[in-house]
mmCIF file with all atom_site columns, C-alpha atoms in Angstrom:
data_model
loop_
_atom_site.group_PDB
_atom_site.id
_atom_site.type_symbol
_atom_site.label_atom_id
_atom_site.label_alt_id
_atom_site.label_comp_id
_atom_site.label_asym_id
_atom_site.label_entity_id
_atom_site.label_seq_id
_atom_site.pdbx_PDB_ins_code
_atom_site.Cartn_x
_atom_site.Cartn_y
_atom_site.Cartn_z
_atom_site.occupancy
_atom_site.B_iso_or_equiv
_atom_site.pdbx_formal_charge
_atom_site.auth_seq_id
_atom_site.auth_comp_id
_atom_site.auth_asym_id
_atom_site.auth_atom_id
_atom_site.pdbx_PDB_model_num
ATOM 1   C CA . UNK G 1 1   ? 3.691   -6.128  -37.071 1.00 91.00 ? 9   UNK G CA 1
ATOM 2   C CA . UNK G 1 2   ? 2.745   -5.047  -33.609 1.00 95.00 ? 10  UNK G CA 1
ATOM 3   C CA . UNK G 1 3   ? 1.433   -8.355  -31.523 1.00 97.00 ? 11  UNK G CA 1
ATOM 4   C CA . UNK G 1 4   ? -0.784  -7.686  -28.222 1.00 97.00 ? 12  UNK G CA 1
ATOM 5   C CA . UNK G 1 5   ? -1.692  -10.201 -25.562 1.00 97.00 ? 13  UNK G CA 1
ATOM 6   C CA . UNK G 1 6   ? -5.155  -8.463  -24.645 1.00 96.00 ? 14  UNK G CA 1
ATOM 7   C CA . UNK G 1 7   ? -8.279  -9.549  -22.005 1.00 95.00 ? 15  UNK G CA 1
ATOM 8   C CA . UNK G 1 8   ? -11.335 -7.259  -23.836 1.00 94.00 ? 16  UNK G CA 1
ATOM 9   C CA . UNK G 1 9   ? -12.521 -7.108  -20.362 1.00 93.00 ? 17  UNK G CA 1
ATOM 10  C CA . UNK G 1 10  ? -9.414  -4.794  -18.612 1.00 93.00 ? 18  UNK G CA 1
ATOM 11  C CA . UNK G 1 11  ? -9.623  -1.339  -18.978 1.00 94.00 ? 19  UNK G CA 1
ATOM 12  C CA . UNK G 1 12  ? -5.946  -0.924  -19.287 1.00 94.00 ? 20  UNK G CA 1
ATOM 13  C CA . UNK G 1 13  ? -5.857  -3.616  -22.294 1.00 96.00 ? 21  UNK G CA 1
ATOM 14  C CA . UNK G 1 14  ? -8.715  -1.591  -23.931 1.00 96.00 ? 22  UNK G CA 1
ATOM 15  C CA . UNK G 1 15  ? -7.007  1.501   -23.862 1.00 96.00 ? 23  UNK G CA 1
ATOM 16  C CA . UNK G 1 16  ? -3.796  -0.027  -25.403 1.00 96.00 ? 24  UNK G CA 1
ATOM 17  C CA . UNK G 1 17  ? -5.217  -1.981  -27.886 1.00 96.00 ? 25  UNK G CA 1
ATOM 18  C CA . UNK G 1 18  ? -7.097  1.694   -28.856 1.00 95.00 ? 26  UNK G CA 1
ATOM 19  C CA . UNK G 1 19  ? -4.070  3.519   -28.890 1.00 95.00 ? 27  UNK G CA 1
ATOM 20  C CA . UNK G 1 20  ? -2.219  0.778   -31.049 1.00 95.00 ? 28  UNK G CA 1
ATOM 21  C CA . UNK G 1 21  ? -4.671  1.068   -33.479 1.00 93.00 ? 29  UNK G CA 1
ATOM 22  C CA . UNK G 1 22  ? -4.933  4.986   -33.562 1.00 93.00 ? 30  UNK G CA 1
ATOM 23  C CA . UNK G 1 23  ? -0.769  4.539   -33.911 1.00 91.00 ? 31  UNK G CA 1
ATOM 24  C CA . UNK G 1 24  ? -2.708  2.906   -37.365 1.00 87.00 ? 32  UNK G CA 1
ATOM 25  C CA . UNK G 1 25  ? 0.277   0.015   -36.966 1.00 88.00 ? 33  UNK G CA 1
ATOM 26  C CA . UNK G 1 26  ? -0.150  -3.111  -37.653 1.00 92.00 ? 34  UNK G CA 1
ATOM 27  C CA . UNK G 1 27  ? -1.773  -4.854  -35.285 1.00 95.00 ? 35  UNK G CA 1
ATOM 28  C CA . UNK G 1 28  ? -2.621  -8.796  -34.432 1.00 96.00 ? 36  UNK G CA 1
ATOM 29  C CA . UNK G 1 29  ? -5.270  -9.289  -31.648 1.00 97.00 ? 37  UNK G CA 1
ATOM 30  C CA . UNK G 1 30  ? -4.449  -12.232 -28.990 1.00 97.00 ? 38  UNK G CA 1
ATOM 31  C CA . UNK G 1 31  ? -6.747  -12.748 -27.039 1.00 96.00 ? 39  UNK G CA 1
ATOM 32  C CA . UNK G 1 32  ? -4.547  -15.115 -24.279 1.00 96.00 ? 40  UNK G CA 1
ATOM 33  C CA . UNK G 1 33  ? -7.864  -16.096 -22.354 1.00 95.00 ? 41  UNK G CA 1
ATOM 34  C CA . UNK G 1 34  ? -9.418  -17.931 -25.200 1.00 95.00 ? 42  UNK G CA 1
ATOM 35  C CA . UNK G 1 35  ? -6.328  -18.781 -27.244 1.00 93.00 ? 43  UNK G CA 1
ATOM 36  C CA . UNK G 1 36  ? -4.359  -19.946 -24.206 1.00 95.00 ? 44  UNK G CA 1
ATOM 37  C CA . UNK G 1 37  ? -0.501  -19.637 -25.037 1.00 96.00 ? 45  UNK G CA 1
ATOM 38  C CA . UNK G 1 38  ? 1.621   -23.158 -24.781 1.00 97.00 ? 46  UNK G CA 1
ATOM 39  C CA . UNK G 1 39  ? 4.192   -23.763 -22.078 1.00 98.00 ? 47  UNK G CA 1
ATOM 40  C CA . UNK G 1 40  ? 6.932   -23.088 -24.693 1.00 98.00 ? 48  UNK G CA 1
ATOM 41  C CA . UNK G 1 41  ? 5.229   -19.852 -26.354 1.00 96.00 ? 49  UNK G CA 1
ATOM 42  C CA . UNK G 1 42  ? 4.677   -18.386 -22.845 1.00 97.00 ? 50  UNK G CA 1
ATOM 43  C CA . UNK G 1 43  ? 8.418   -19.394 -22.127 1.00 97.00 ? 51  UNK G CA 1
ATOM 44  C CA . UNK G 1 44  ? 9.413   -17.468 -25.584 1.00 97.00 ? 52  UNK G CA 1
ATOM 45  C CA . UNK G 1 45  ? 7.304   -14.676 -24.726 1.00 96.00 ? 53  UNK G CA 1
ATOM 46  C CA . UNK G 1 46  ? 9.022   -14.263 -20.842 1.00 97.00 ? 54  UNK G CA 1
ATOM 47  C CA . UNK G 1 47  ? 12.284  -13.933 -22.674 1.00 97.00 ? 55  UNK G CA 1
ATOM 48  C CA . UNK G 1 48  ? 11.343  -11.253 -25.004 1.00 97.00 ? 56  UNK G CA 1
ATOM 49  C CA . UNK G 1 49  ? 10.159  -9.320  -21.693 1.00 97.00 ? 57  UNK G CA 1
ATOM 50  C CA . UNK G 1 50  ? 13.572  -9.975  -20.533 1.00 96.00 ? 58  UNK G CA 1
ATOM 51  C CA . UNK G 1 51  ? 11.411  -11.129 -16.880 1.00 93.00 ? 59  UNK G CA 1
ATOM 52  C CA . UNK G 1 52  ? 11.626  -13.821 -14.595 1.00 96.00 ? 60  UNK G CA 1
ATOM 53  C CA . UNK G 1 53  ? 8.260   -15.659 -14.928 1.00 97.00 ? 61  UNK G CA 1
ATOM 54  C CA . UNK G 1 54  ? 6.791   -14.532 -11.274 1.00 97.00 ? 62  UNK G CA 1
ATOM 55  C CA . UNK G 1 55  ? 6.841   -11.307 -12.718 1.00 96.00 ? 63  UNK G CA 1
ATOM 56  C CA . UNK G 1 56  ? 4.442   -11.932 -15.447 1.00 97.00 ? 64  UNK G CA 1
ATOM 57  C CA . UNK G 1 57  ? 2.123   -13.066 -12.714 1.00 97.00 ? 65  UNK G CA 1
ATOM 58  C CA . UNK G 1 58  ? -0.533  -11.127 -11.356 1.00 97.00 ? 66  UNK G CA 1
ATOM 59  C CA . UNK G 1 59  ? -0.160  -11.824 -8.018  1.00 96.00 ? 67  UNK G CA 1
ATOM 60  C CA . UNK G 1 60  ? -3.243  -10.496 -6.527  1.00 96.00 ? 68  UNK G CA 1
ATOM 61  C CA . UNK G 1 61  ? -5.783  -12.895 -8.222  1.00 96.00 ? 69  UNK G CA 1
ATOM 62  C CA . UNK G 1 62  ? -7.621  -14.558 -6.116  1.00 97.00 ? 70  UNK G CA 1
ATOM 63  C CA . UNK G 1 63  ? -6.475  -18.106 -7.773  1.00 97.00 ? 71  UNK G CA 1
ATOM 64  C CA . UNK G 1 64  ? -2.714  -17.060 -7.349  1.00 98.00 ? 72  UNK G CA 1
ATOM 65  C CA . UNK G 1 65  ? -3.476  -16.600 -3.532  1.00 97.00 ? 73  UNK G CA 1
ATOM 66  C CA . UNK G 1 66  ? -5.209  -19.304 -2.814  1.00 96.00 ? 74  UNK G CA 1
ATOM 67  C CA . UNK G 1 67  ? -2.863  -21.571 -4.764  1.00 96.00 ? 75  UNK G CA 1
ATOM 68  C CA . UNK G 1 68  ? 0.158   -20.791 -4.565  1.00 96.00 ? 76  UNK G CA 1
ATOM 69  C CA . UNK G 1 69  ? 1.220   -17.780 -2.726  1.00 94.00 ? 77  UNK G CA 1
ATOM 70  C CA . UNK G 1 70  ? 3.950   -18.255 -0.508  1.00 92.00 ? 78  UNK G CA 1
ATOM 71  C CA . UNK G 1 71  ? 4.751   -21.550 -2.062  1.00 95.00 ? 79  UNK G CA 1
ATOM 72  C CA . UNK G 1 72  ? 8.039   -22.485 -3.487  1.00 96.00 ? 80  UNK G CA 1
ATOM 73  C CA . UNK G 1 73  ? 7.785   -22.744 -7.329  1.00 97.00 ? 81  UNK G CA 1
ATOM 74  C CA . UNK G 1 74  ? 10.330  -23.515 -10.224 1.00 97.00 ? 82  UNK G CA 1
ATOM 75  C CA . UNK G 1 75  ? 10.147  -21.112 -13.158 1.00 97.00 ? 83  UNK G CA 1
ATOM 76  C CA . UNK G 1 76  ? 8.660   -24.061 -15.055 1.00 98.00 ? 84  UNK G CA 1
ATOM 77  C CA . UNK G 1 77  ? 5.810   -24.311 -12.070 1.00 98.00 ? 85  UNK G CA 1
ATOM 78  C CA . UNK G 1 78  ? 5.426   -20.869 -12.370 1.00 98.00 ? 86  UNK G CA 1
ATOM 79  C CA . UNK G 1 79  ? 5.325   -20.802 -16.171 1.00 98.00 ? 87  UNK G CA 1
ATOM 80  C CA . UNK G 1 80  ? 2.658   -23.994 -16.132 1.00 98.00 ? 88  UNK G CA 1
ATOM 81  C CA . UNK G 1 81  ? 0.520   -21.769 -13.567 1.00 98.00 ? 89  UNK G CA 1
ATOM 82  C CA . UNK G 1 82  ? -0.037  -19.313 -15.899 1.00 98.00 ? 90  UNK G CA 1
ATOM 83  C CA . UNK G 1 83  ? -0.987  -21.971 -18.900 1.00 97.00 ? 91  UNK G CA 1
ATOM 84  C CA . UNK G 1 84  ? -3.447  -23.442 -16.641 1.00 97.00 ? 92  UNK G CA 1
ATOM 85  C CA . UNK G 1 85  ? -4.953  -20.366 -15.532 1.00 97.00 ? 93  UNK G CA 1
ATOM 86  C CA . UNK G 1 86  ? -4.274  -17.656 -18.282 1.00 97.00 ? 94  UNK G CA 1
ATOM 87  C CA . UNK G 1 87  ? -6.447  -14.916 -15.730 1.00 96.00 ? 95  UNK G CA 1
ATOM 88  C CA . UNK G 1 88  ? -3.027  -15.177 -14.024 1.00 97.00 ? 96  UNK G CA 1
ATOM 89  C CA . UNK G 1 89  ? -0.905  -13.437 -16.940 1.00 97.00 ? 97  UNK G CA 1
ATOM 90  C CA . UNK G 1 90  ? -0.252  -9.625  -16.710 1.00 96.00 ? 98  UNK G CA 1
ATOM 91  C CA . UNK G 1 91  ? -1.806  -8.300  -19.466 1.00 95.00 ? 99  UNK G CA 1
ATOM 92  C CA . UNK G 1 92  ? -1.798  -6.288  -21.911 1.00 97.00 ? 100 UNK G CA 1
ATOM 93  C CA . UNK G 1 93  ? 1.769   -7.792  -23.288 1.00 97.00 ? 101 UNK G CA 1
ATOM 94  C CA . UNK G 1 94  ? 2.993   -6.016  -26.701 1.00 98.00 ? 102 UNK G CA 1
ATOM 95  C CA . UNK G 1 95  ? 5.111   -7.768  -28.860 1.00 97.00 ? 103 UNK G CA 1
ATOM 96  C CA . UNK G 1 96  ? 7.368   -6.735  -31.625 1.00 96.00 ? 104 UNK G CA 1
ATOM 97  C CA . UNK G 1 97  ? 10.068  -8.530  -33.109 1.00 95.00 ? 105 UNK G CA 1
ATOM 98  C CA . UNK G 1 98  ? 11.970  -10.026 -30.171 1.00 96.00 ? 106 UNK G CA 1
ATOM 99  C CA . UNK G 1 99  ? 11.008  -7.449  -27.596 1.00 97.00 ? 107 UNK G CA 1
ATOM 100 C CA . UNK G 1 100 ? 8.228   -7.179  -25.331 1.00 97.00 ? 108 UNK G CA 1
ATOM 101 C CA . UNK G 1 101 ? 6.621   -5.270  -22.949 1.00 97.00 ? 109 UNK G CA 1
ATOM 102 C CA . UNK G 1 102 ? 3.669   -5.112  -20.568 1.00 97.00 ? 110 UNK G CA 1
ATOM 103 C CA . UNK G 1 103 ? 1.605   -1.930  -22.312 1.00 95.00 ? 111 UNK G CA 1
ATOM 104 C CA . UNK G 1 104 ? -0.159  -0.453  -18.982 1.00 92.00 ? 112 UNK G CA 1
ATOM 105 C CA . UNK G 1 105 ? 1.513   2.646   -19.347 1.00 93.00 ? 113 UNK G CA 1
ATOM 106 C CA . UNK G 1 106 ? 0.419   3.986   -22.581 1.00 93.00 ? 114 UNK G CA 1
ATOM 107 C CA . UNK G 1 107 ? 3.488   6.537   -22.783 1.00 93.00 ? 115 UNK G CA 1
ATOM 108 C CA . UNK G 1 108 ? 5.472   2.933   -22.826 1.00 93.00 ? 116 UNK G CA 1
ATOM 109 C CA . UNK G 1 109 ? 3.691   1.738   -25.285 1.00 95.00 ? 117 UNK G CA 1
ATOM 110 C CA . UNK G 1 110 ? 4.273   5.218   -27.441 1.00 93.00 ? 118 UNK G CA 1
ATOM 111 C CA . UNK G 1 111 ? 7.788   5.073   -27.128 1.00 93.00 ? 119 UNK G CA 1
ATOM 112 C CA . UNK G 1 112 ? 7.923   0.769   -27.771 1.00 95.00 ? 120 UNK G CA 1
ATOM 113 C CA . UNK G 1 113 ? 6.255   0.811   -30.778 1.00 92.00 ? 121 UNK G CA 1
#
């Protein structure tokens, strides 16, 4: 089963959540705003993207500026940042089995799932 980490509100989340279900995969819905991942499921889900956690951020919201841009941070700080501000995780994430990726690019996604 195909897993996606989706905002209903970003255009580029939309259009891979459509293109997962015209793929007529599997699909399970998260919807990481409202069902806000755990430190350790966010953790899990940065090592299936094979990342380091700052780049799972989106770095141009305003809360990451005003917060903590240009501030040292741990990974776990980092991690934490993102679990108490989900708007903060790059999104749409697609998950399946222990591999992830961030599904912007929908020829990506295609060739991921």
């Amino acid at each position: 089963m195909i897993q996606i980490y989706h905002n209903p509100r970003c255009g580029k989340s939309r259009n891979c959540l459509a293109f997962i279900k015209e793929s007529e995969k599997e699909v399970e819905v998260i919807n990481y705003l409202d069902n806000v991942p755990t430190f350790d499921e966010l953790k899990t889900l940065i090592q299936k993207l094979n990342f380091e956690p700052l780049a799972l951020v989106r770095q141009k919201e305003k809360i990451w500026i005003e917060n903590f841009k240009n501030k040292p941070m741990t990974n776990d700080e980092i991690i934490q940042a993102m679990v108490t501000y989900p708007i903060l995780i790059e999104r749409p994430i697609v998950i399946k089995g222990n591999k992830a990726i961030i599904g912007r690019e929908l020829d990506h996604v295609k060739d991921f799932i």
